[in-house]
Structures are given as structure tokens and as C-alpha cells.
Amino acid sequence: MNLPELGAFLRTRRDRIRPAEVGLPHGPRRRVPGLRREEVAQLAGLSADYYTELERGSVKNGVQPSAQTLAALARALRLNGDERDHLFHLAERPVPPSAHGPSAHVQPALLGLLDRLSDTPARVITDLHETLVENDLARALLGGSPAHRGPAASFVYRWFTDPQAREIYPAEDHPHHSRVFAADLQAAAARRGRDAEVARMVAVLRRRSEEFAALWATHDVAVRRMDHKRIVHPMLGVVELDCYNLLSEDGRQRLLWFTAPPGSRGAEQLDLLSVVGTQELGAGQDTEQARPAG
């Protein structure tokens, strides 16, 4: 691993990003044109000390960034595809697929839109419902992104295999969501063609879930673009919202966001959510398993 080169590359990328590009105020006392180290760390979900050591390229401290850390840094620094690949090469990590998987490179257009949705819950997910990046309100509404790897990184997979995953929606809504998820996965499987990842997921789901097997056998297919949801929130109760999806050109990533009509109870609850934030959410709970990716 070429830590000095890795650190130098991160530093040059940090210097070129203006605070306004990532939703940060410029401030009158800013002494650097780009981002501060602690700002990059915050955007990537890392500790400031860890990122500082990484940028310094200090071999003696044994810094070994994971693929997930590198993907988070690529998003925080708004790297394009070539720059993202270069970052992984410098760290001597396998370059992950560009369009899917928990370490996928978020498509710049979707990331740019997400940056502008500061007053509504929003996240970018893959076509297998793996969360790639989300804003603070999405975390407050839905809980933190799952730390699972492999098939379990997909909320669709967890929906049909883990009863806790369903606690996010009222029980009477479960049949509807099961149909929507199965039909959406049918579309993703057809779009990807002979994709081993999807084939393995479908095979396991058909074995483990009689409900999924029955729904899959109907061959119903429908890309989810809009849905009305009732979300069970630990502090706000049931929150009724509209969920919209904006798909990338290739259909493998999507930006989803939640909104409610002005003056509705759902709108009032979203306003309250922006105040309470993530306070006391998930205390003593496994929110990673109980919250959805889409």
C-alpha cells in the first residue's frame, strides 16, 4: 500500500472542493480554500484523527483503510469514476463494481441532488435496495444504514428472511410491500441479465421464504417509482409519507425521498423530525436490522 501517495492524493482532492459544494458554510475565518480535514472526516463518517493519519500517510501507525472507508471517502470528496478507481489502486484494494453493491460509487447526478435535499429524508440505494448514502433526516426517520455484507446488505433480502426488518411498517401493510419488493426485484434481475449476484439472491430467497417463492412464481414485474408508506417511528408513531424514486439512466441506482402534502399530519411529523433528529433513536435496539434501505 502506497500510503504517502494515498495521503497526497486525498489532500489534493480535499483542496479542490469548495464548502458550498457539499452544503457547508464558507465562514469568514476559513483559512483554506477547500475543505478542512475534520470536514472530510465528518462527511465520510470517520473520526478526524483517523482521517488525519490517513492523509499524512504515516506507515508507522499501520493505517489500513477498508473498501468501505475508501468508498465513503470517494463520496465525500466527490471523486469521479477514474479518481475513485485510482484511490482503490493506491490502497491496494480490489476496485468494486461501479454500479451496485454497498461499496458502489454513487452516480454524481444522484449525489448532487441528494446534497440539495436537506429538508426532506433522502437516500441513494442500488437496484437491490442496498443503501449507498443518505442524509441526516433519512437516518432520523429510518435508522442508520445497515453494516451487513453480502445478500443481507439488501433490504429486500432481509425483508423476506428477517422478521425484524418488517417492524418498520404496520403488519397490515406487509403483503403490499412484499408484492412491491418482489416485482421490483424481477425488474432488476431482468435488467442485469446473467448476473451471478442476483441469481444467488433469488435462489436463496426461494428456498428460505415460501412467500417470496409464491410471489416470484407470479412473474409480476414493476419498477417502483412511487409508493405511499406508513412508517412506524419509535418517537413519532406512524408517519404517513409519499416515497418517490428517481432512477439513474442505467436503472442500477436510485434516489428516493419522502415527503407529505403541506398541512398534513405527515408534514408536521417531518418538521418535528428535523428538530428531534436522531436523539434517543434506537436506544437498546438493533436499528440496522429493523430499518429499511428503501
mmCIF file of C-alpha atoms in Angstrom:
data_model
loop_
_atom_site.group_PDB
_atom_site.id
_atom_site.type_symbol
_atom_site.label_atom_id
_atom_site.label_comp_id
_atom_site.label_asym_id
_atom_site.label_seq_id
_atom_site.Cartn_x
_atom_site.Cartn_y
_atom_site.Cartn_z
ATOM 1 C CA MET A 1 0.000 0.000 0.000
ATOM 2 C CA ASN A 2 1.421 3.350 -1.071
ATOM 3 C CA LEU A 3 0.345 5.378 1.940
ATOM 4 C CA PRO A 4 2.348 8.545 1.109
ATOM 5 C CA GLU A 5 0.832 8.693 -2.384
ATOM 6 C CA LEU A 6 -2.596 7.893 -0.983
ATOM 7 C CA GLY A 7 -2.292 10.730 1.525
ATOM 8 C CA ALA A 8 -1.101 13.177 -1.110
ATOM 9 C CA PHE A 9 -3.968 12.249 -3.415
ATOM 10 C CA LEU A 10 -6.535 12.754 -0.653
ATOM 11 C CA ARG A 11 -5.021 16.121 0.215
ATOM 12 C CA THR A 12 -5.193 17.415 -3.361
ATOM 13 C CA ARG A 13 -8.800 16.244 -3.731
ATOM 14 C CA ARG A 14 -9.713 17.926 -0.429
ATOM 15 C CA ASP A 15 -8.143 21.212 -1.515
ATOM 16 C CA ARG A 16 -10.238 21.457 -4.654
ATOM 17 C CA ILE A 17 -13.667 21.001 -3.002
ATOM 18 C CA ARG A 18 -15.423 24.216 -2.006
ATOM 19 C CA PRO A 19 -17.579 24.079 1.139
ATOM 20 C CA ALA A 20 -20.710 25.162 -0.725
ATOM 21 C CA GLU A 21 -20.408 22.130 -2.999
ATOM 22 C CA VAL A 22 -21.057 19.810 -0.066
ATOM 23 C CA GLY A 23 -23.544 22.010 1.789
ATOM 24 C CA LEU A 24 -21.107 23.594 4.250
ATOM 25 C CA PRO A 25 -20.911 27.347 5.016
ATOM 26 C CA HIS A 26 -17.814 29.146 3.821
ATOM 27 C CA GLY A 27 -17.421 31.194 7.008
ATOM 28 C CA PRO A 28 -15.372 34.371 7.438
ATOM 29 C CA ARG A 29 -12.460 32.705 9.256
ATOM 30 C CA ARG A 30 -11.748 29.922 6.788
ATOM 31 C CA ARG A 31 -8.016 29.881 6.033
ATOM 32 C CA VAL A 32 -8.035 27.138 3.396
ATOM 33 C CA PRO A 33 -9.798 27.291 0.014
ATOM 34 C CA GLY A 34 -11.018 23.704 0.212
ATOM 35 C CA LEU A 35 -12.331 21.517 2.991
ATOM 36 C CA ARG A 36 -10.745 21.064 6.384
ATOM 37 C CA ARG A 37 -9.623 17.584 7.396
ATOM 38 C CA GLU A 38 -12.316 17.351 10.056
ATOM 39 C CA GLU A 39 -14.961 18.271 7.485
ATOM 40 C CA VAL A 40 -13.904 15.460 5.177
ATOM 41 C CA ALA A 41 -13.924 13.083 8.130
ATOM 42 C CA GLN A 42 -17.444 14.182 9.062
ATOM 43 C CA LEU A 43 -18.743 13.775 5.518
ATOM 44 C CA ALA A 44 -17.212 10.298 5.294
ATOM 45 C CA GLY A 45 -18.351 9.186 8.745
ATOM 46 C CA LEU A 46 -14.777 8.821 10.065
ATOM 47 C CA SER A 47 -13.018 10.183 13.108
ATOM 48 C CA ALA A 48 -10.955 13.301 12.480
ATOM 49 C CA ASP A 49 -7.869 11.634 13.997
ATOM 50 C CA TYR A 50 -8.150 8.621 11.704
ATOM 51 C CA TYR A 51 -8.539 10.729 8.590
ATOM 52 C CA THR A 52 -5.606 12.936 9.608
ATOM 53 C CA GLU A 53 -3.356 9.889 9.972
ATOM 54 C CA LEU A 54 -4.570 8.581 6.628
ATOM 55 C CA GLU A 55 -3.825 11.839 4.845
ATOM 56 C CA ARG A 56 -0.405 12.086 6.468
ATOM 57 C CA GLY A 57 0.408 8.655 5.086
ATOM 58 C CA SER A 58 2.054 7.544 8.279
ATOM 59 C CA VAL A 59 3.254 3.963 7.829
ATOM 60 C CA LYS A 60 4.261 3.516 11.456
ATOM 61 C CA ASN A 61 0.660 3.758 12.662
ATOM 62 C CA GLY A 62 -0.446 0.893 10.440
ATOM 63 C CA VAL A 63 -3.343 2.678 8.757
ATOM 64 C CA GLN A 64 -5.173 0.161 6.548
ATOM 65 C CA PRO A 65 -8.352 1.696 5.080
ATOM 66 C CA SER A 66 -11.080 -0.782 4.222
ATOM 67 C CA ALA A 67 -13.005 -0.817 0.954
ATOM 68 C CA GLN A 68 -15.993 0.668 2.780
ATOM 69 C CA THR A 69 -13.840 3.522 4.099
ATOM 70 C CA LEU A 70 -12.437 4.203 0.641
ATOM 71 C CA ALA A 71 -15.931 4.264 -0.852
ATOM 72 C CA ALA A 72 -17.052 6.743 1.822
ATOM 73 C CA LEU A 73 -14.060 8.975 1.088
ATOM 74 C CA ALA A 74 -14.766 8.847 -2.644
ATOM 75 C CA ARG A 75 -18.286 10.101 -1.986
ATOM 76 C CA ALA A 76 -17.205 12.768 0.488
ATOM 77 C CA LEU A 77 -14.602 14.124 -1.943
ATOM 78 C CA ARG A 78 -16.922 13.862 -4.963
ATOM 79 C CA LEU A 79 -14.445 11.727 -6.917
ATOM 80 C CA ASN A 80 -15.313 10.743 -10.454
ATOM 81 C CA GLY A 81 -15.056 7.122 -11.576
ATOM 82 C CA ASP A 82 -11.387 7.278 -12.598
ATOM 83 C CA GLU A 83 -10.414 9.033 -9.366
ATOM 84 C CA ARG A 84 -12.342 6.515 -7.295
ATOM 85 C CA ASP A 85 -10.552 3.634 -9.028
ATOM 86 C CA HIS A 86 -7.197 5.368 -8.507
ATOM 87 C CA LEU A 87 -7.920 5.706 -4.793
ATOM 88 C CA PHE A 88 -8.576 1.964 -4.532
ATOM 89 C CA HIS A 89 -5.428 1.173 -6.518
ATOM 90 C CA LEU A 90 -3.281 3.321 -4.193
ATOM 91 C CA ALA A 91 -4.760 1.484 -1.217
ATOM 92 C CA GLU A 92 -4.184 -1.864 -2.971
ATOM 93 C CA ARG A 93 -7.833 -2.794 -2.647
ATOM 94 C CA PRO A 94 -9.905 -4.503 -5.361
ATOM 95 C CA VAL A 95 -11.921 -1.952 -7.267
ATOM 96 C CA PRO A 96 -15.606 -2.696 -6.545
ATOM 97 C CA PRO A 97 -18.286 -2.683 -9.232
ATOM 98 C CA SER A 98 -19.194 0.846 -10.197
ATOM 99 C CA ALA A 99 -22.956 0.467 -10.223
ATOM 100 C CA HIS A 100 -24.006 -1.789 -7.376
ATOM 101 C CA GLY A 101 -23.067 -3.213 -4.011
ATOM 102 C CA PRO A 102 -22.599 -1.439 -0.655
ATOM 103 C CA SER A 103 -19.246 -0.002 -1.833
ATOM 104 C CA ALA A 104 -20.596 1.196 -5.173
ATOM 105 C CA HIS A 105 -19.616 4.595 -6.484
ATOM 106 C CA VAL A 106 -22.669 6.827 -6.235
ATOM 107 C CA GLN A 107 -23.521 8.365 -9.568
ATOM 108 C CA PRO A 108 -22.613 12.080 -9.407
ATOM 109 C CA ALA A 109 -26.000 13.340 -10.620
ATOM 110 C CA LEU A 110 -27.837 11.484 -7.832
ATOM 111 C CA LEU A 111 -25.303 12.601 -5.239
ATOM 112 C CA GLY A 112 -25.675 16.213 -6.349
ATOM 113 C CA LEU A 113 -29.444 16.018 -5.970
ATOM 114 C CA LEU A 114 -29.118 14.396 -2.550
ATOM 115 C CA ASP A 115 -26.963 17.327 -1.406
ATOM 116 C CA ARG A 116 -29.848 19.675 -2.206
ATOM 117 C CA LEU A 117 -32.462 17.686 -0.288
ATOM 118 C CA SER A 118 -31.507 18.902 3.156
ATOM 119 C CA ASP A 119 -35.058 19.391 4.433
ATOM 120 C CA THR A 120 -36.513 16.007 3.472
ATOM 121 C CA PRO A 121 -35.402 12.421 4.220
ATOM 122 C CA ALA A 122 -33.499 11.082 1.207
ATOM 123 C CA ARG A 123 -31.014 8.355 0.331
ATOM 124 C CA VAL A 124 -29.379 6.725 -2.680
ATOM 125 C CA ILE A 125 -29.780 2.960 -2.983
ATOM 126 C CA THR A 126 -28.932 0.288 -5.537
ATOM 127 C CA ASP A 127 -31.493 -1.655 -7.542
ATOM 128 C CA LEU A 128 -31.143 -4.382 -4.892
ATOM 129 C CA HIS A 129 -32.057 -1.867 -2.164
ATOM 130 C CA GLU A 130 -28.577 -1.553 -0.670
ATOM 131 C CA THR A 131 -28.101 1.860 0.921
ATOM 132 C CA LEU A 132 -25.140 3.784 -0.517
ATOM 133 C CA VAL A 133 -25.504 7.217 1.093
ATOM 134 C CA GLU A 134 -28.211 9.101 2.979
ATOM 135 C CA ASN A 135 -28.838 12.424 4.673
ATOM 136 C CA ASP A 136 -29.387 13.088 8.376
ATOM 137 C CA LEU A 137 -33.175 13.175 8.107
ATOM 138 C CA ALA A 138 -33.223 9.766 6.433
ATOM 139 C CA ARG A 139 -31.204 8.357 9.308
ATOM 140 C CA ALA A 140 -33.574 10.015 11.787
ATOM 141 C CA LEU A 141 -36.624 8.568 10.022
ATOM 142 C CA LEU A 142 -35.342 5.136 9.014
ATOM 143 C CA GLY A 143 -32.387 4.452 11.271
ATOM 144 C CA GLY A 144 -28.735 4.038 10.331
ATOM 145 C CA SER A 145 -27.575 2.241 7.217
ATOM 146 C CA PRO A 146 -27.010 -1.492 7.746
ATOM 147 C CA ALA A 147 -23.493 -2.791 8.264
ATOM 148 C CA HIS A 148 -24.313 -6.128 6.638
ATOM 149 C CA ARG A 149 -22.309 -7.544 3.756
ATOM 150 C CA GLY A 150 -23.317 -9.971 1.051
ATOM 151 C CA PRO A 151 -27.017 -10.627 0.376
ATOM 152 C CA ALA A 152 -28.018 -9.282 3.800
ATOM 153 C CA ALA A 153 -26.933 -5.798 2.695
ATOM 154 C CA SER A 154 -30.114 -5.779 0.606
ATOM 155 C CA PHE A 155 -33.257 -4.725 2.439
ATOM 156 C CA VAL A 156 -35.306 -6.871 0.038
ATOM 157 C CA TYR A 157 -33.307 -9.902 1.173
ATOM 158 C CA ARG A 158 -33.764 -9.014 4.844
ATOM 159 C CA TRP A 159 -37.475 -8.332 4.306
ATOM 160 C CA PHE A 160 -38.088 -11.951 3.336
ATOM 161 C CA THR A 161 -35.608 -13.568 5.750
ATOM 162 C CA ASP A 162 -35.566 -11.465 8.933
ATOM 163 C CA PRO A 163 -38.858 -10.746 10.760
ATOM 164 C CA GLN A 164 -37.289 -7.739 12.495
ATOM 165 C CA ALA A 165 -36.884 -5.999 9.154
ATOM 166 C CA ARG A 166 -40.672 -5.746 8.881
ATOM 167 C CA GLU A 167 -41.119 -3.775 12.089
ATOM 168 C CA ILE A 168 -40.689 -0.551 10.110
ATOM 169 C CA TYR A 169 -44.164 -0.979 8.578
ATOM 170 C CA PRO A 170 -47.552 -1.831 10.198
ATOM 171 C CA ALA A 171 -48.362 -5.550 9.906
ATOM 172 C CA GLU A 172 -51.408 -4.918 7.721
ATOM 173 C CA ASP A 173 -49.166 -3.258 5.113
ATOM 174 C CA HIS A 174 -46.735 -6.180 4.849
ATOM 175 C CA PRO A 175 -48.467 -8.023 1.952
ATOM 176 C CA HIS A 176 -48.384 -4.858 -0.161
ATOM 177 C CA HIS A 177 -44.682 -4.271 0.448
ATOM 178 C CA SER A 178 -43.882 -7.932 -0.241
ATOM 179 C CA ARG A 179 -45.552 -7.682 -3.652
ATOM 180 C CA VAL A 180 -43.774 -4.407 -4.449
ATOM 181 C CA PHE A 181 -40.344 -5.720 -3.453
ATOM 182 C CA ALA A 182 -40.722 -8.982 -5.392
ATOM 183 C CA ALA A 183 -41.923 -7.194 -8.548
ATOM 184 C CA ASP A 184 -39.125 -4.639 -8.300
ATOM 185 C CA LEU A 185 -36.544 -7.413 -7.909
ATOM 186 C CA GLN A 186 -37.973 -9.127 -11.007
ATOM 187 C CA ALA A 187 -37.243 -5.945 -12.959
ATOM 188 C CA ALA A 188 -33.724 -5.687 -11.539
ATOM 189 C CA ALA A 189 -32.961 -9.325 -12.357
ATOM 190 C CA ALA A 190 -34.112 -8.888 -15.964
ATOM 191 C CA ARG A 191 -32.157 -5.650 -16.343
ATOM 192 C CA ARG A 192 -28.932 -7.218 -15.066
ATOM 193 C CA GLY A 193 -29.268 -10.302 -17.252
ATOM 194 C CA ARG A 194 -26.969 -13.166 -16.290
ATOM 195 C CA ASP A 195 -25.842 -11.562 -13.050
ATOM 196 C CA ALA A 196 -24.494 -14.041 -10.502
ATOM 197 C CA GLU A 197 -25.250 -11.775 -7.527
ATOM 198 C CA VAL A 198 -28.960 -11.546 -8.327
ATOM 199 C CA ALA A 199 -29.196 -15.230 -9.257
ATOM 200 C CA ARG A 200 -27.752 -16.268 -5.893
ATOM 201 C CA MET A 201 -30.058 -13.919 -4.002
ATOM 202 C CA VAL A 202 -33.169 -15.159 -5.789
ATOM 203 C CA ALA A 203 -32.181 -18.802 -5.306
ATOM 204 C CA VAL A 204 -31.665 -18.345 -1.567
ATOM 205 C CA LEU A 205 -34.882 -16.372 -1.166
ATOM 206 C CA ARG A 206 -36.904 -19.021 -2.971
ATOM 207 C CA ARG A 207 -35.513 -21.648 -0.590
ATOM 208 C CA ARG A 208 -35.895 -19.641 2.608
ATOM 209 C CA SER A 209 -39.200 -17.856 2.046
ATOM 210 C CA GLU A 210 -42.378 -19.546 0.867
ATOM 211 C CA GLU A 211 -43.951 -16.099 0.497
ATOM 212 C CA PHE A 212 -41.190 -14.939 -1.836
ATOM 213 C CA ALA A 213 -41.272 -18.165 -3.833
ATOM 214 C CA ALA A 214 -45.015 -17.764 -4.422
ATOM 215 C CA LEU A 215 -44.658 -14.105 -5.430
ATOM 216 C CA TRP A 216 -41.704 -14.855 -7.706
ATOM 217 C CA ALA A 217 -43.717 -17.549 -9.470
ATOM 218 C CA THR A 218 -46.341 -14.961 -10.492
ATOM 219 C CA HIS A 219 -43.699 -13.201 -12.637
ATOM 220 C CA ASP A 220 -45.227 -9.841 -11.761
ATOM 221 C CA VAL A 221 -42.772 -7.090 -12.649
ATOM 222 C CA ALA A 222 -42.919 -3.384 -11.830
ATOM 223 C CA VAL A 223 -40.134 -0.900 -11.161
ATOM 224 C CA ARG A 224 -41.057 1.025 -8.038
ATOM 225 C CA ARG A 225 -41.207 4.735 -8.824
ATOM 226 C CA MET A 226 -43.679 5.985 -6.235
ATOM 227 C CA ASP A 227 -45.353 4.497 -3.186
ATOM 228 C CA HIS A 228 -47.406 5.650 -0.208
ATOM 229 C CA LYS A 229 -45.898 4.415 3.037
ATOM 230 C CA ARG A 230 -46.813 4.265 6.679
ATOM 231 C CA ILE A 231 -43.578 4.159 8.656
ATOM 232 C CA VAL A 232 -43.510 3.108 12.307
ATOM 233 C CA HIS A 233 -41.220 5.559 14.094
ATOM 234 C CA PRO A 234 -40.150 4.913 17.727
ATOM 235 C CA MET A 235 -40.818 8.514 18.784
ATOM 236 C CA LEU A 236 -43.366 9.892 16.322
ATOM 237 C CA GLY A 237 -45.627 6.883 15.918
ATOM 238 C CA VAL A 238 -46.950 6.027 12.464
ATOM 239 C CA VAL A 239 -45.790 8.557 9.862
ATOM 240 C CA GLU A 240 -47.687 8.609 6.540
ATOM 241 C CA LEU A 241 -45.490 9.770 3.662
ATOM 242 C CA ASP A 242 -45.163 9.574 -0.090
ATOM 243 C CA CYS A 243 -41.954 7.932 -1.302
ATOM 244 C CA TYR A 244 -40.643 8.959 -4.715
ATOM 245 C CA ASN A 245 -37.859 7.304 -6.723
ATOM 246 C CA LEU A 246 -35.618 8.859 -9.350
ATOM 247 C CA LEU A 247 -33.702 6.200 -11.273
ATOM 248 C CA SER A 248 -30.279 6.603 -12.819
ATOM 249 C CA GLU A 249 -30.020 6.220 -16.575
ATOM 250 C CA ASP A 250 -28.977 2.579 -16.329
ATOM 251 C CA GLY A 251 -31.549 1.846 -13.615
ATOM 252 C CA ARG A 252 -28.991 0.395 -11.195
ATOM 253 C CA GLN A 253 -29.140 3.222 -8.672
ATOM 254 C CA ARG A 254 -31.991 5.394 -7.482
ATOM 255 C CA LEU A 255 -32.540 8.439 -5.343
ATOM 256 C CA LEU A 256 -35.537 8.060 -3.073
ATOM 257 C CA TRP A 257 -37.031 10.750 -0.898
ATOM 258 C CA PHE A 258 -40.000 11.100 1.431
ATOM 259 C CA THR A 259 -42.491 13.955 1.509
ATOM 260 C CA ALA A 260 -46.031 14.783 2.614
ATOM 261 C CA PRO A 261 -48.701 17.245 1.476
ATOM 262 C CA PRO A 262 -48.421 20.690 3.140
ATOM 263 C CA GLY A 263 -50.568 20.950 6.243
ATOM 264 C CA SER A 264 -50.907 17.183 6.650
ATOM 265 C CA ARG A 265 -50.008 15.320 9.818
ATOM 266 C CA GLY A 266 -47.139 13.714 7.931
ATOM 267 C CA ALA A 267 -45.714 17.148 7.097
ATOM 268 C CA GLU A 268 -45.982 18.161 10.750
ATOM 269 C CA GLN A 269 -44.179 14.981 11.781
ATOM 270 C CA LEU A 270 -41.375 15.667 9.301
ATOM 271 C CA ASP A 271 -40.992 19.147 10.769
ATOM 272 C CA LEU A 272 -40.767 17.616 14.231
ATOM 273 C CA LEU A 273 -38.288 15.043 12.962
ATOM 274 C CA SER A 274 -35.936 17.826 11.834
ATOM 275 C CA VAL A 275 -35.986 19.092 15.432
ATOM 276 C CA VAL A 276 -35.600 15.839 17.348
ATOM 277 C CA GLY A 277 -33.160 14.399 14.810
ATOM 278 C CA THR A 278 -31.633 11.134 15.931
ATOM 279 C CA GLN A 279 -31.986 11.850 19.654
ATOM 280 C CA GLU A 280 -32.693 8.698 21.616
ATOM 281 C CA LEU A 281 -33.401 6.757 18.423
ATOM 282 C CA GLY A 282 -32.528 3.089 18.573
ATOM 283 C CA ALA A 283 -31.527 3.127 22.214
ATOM 284 C CA GLY A 284 -31.054 -0.528 23.074
ATOM 285 C CA GLN A 285 -32.334 -1.611 19.655
ATOM 286 C CA ASP A 286 -30.690 -3.196 16.631
ATOM 287 C CA THR A 287 -31.781 -0.434 14.283
ATOM 288 C CA GLU A 288 -29.603 -1.763 11.483
ATOM 289 C CA GLN A 289 -31.795 -4.799 11.169
ATOM 290 C CA ALA A 290 -35.099 -3.087 11.889
ATOM 291 C CA ARG A 291 -34.786 -0.223 9.428
ATOM 292 C CA PRO A 292 -35.195 -0.327 5.658
ATOM 293 C CA ALA A 293 -32.955 0.528 2.777
ATOM 294 C CA GLY A 294 -35.820 1.502 0.551
#
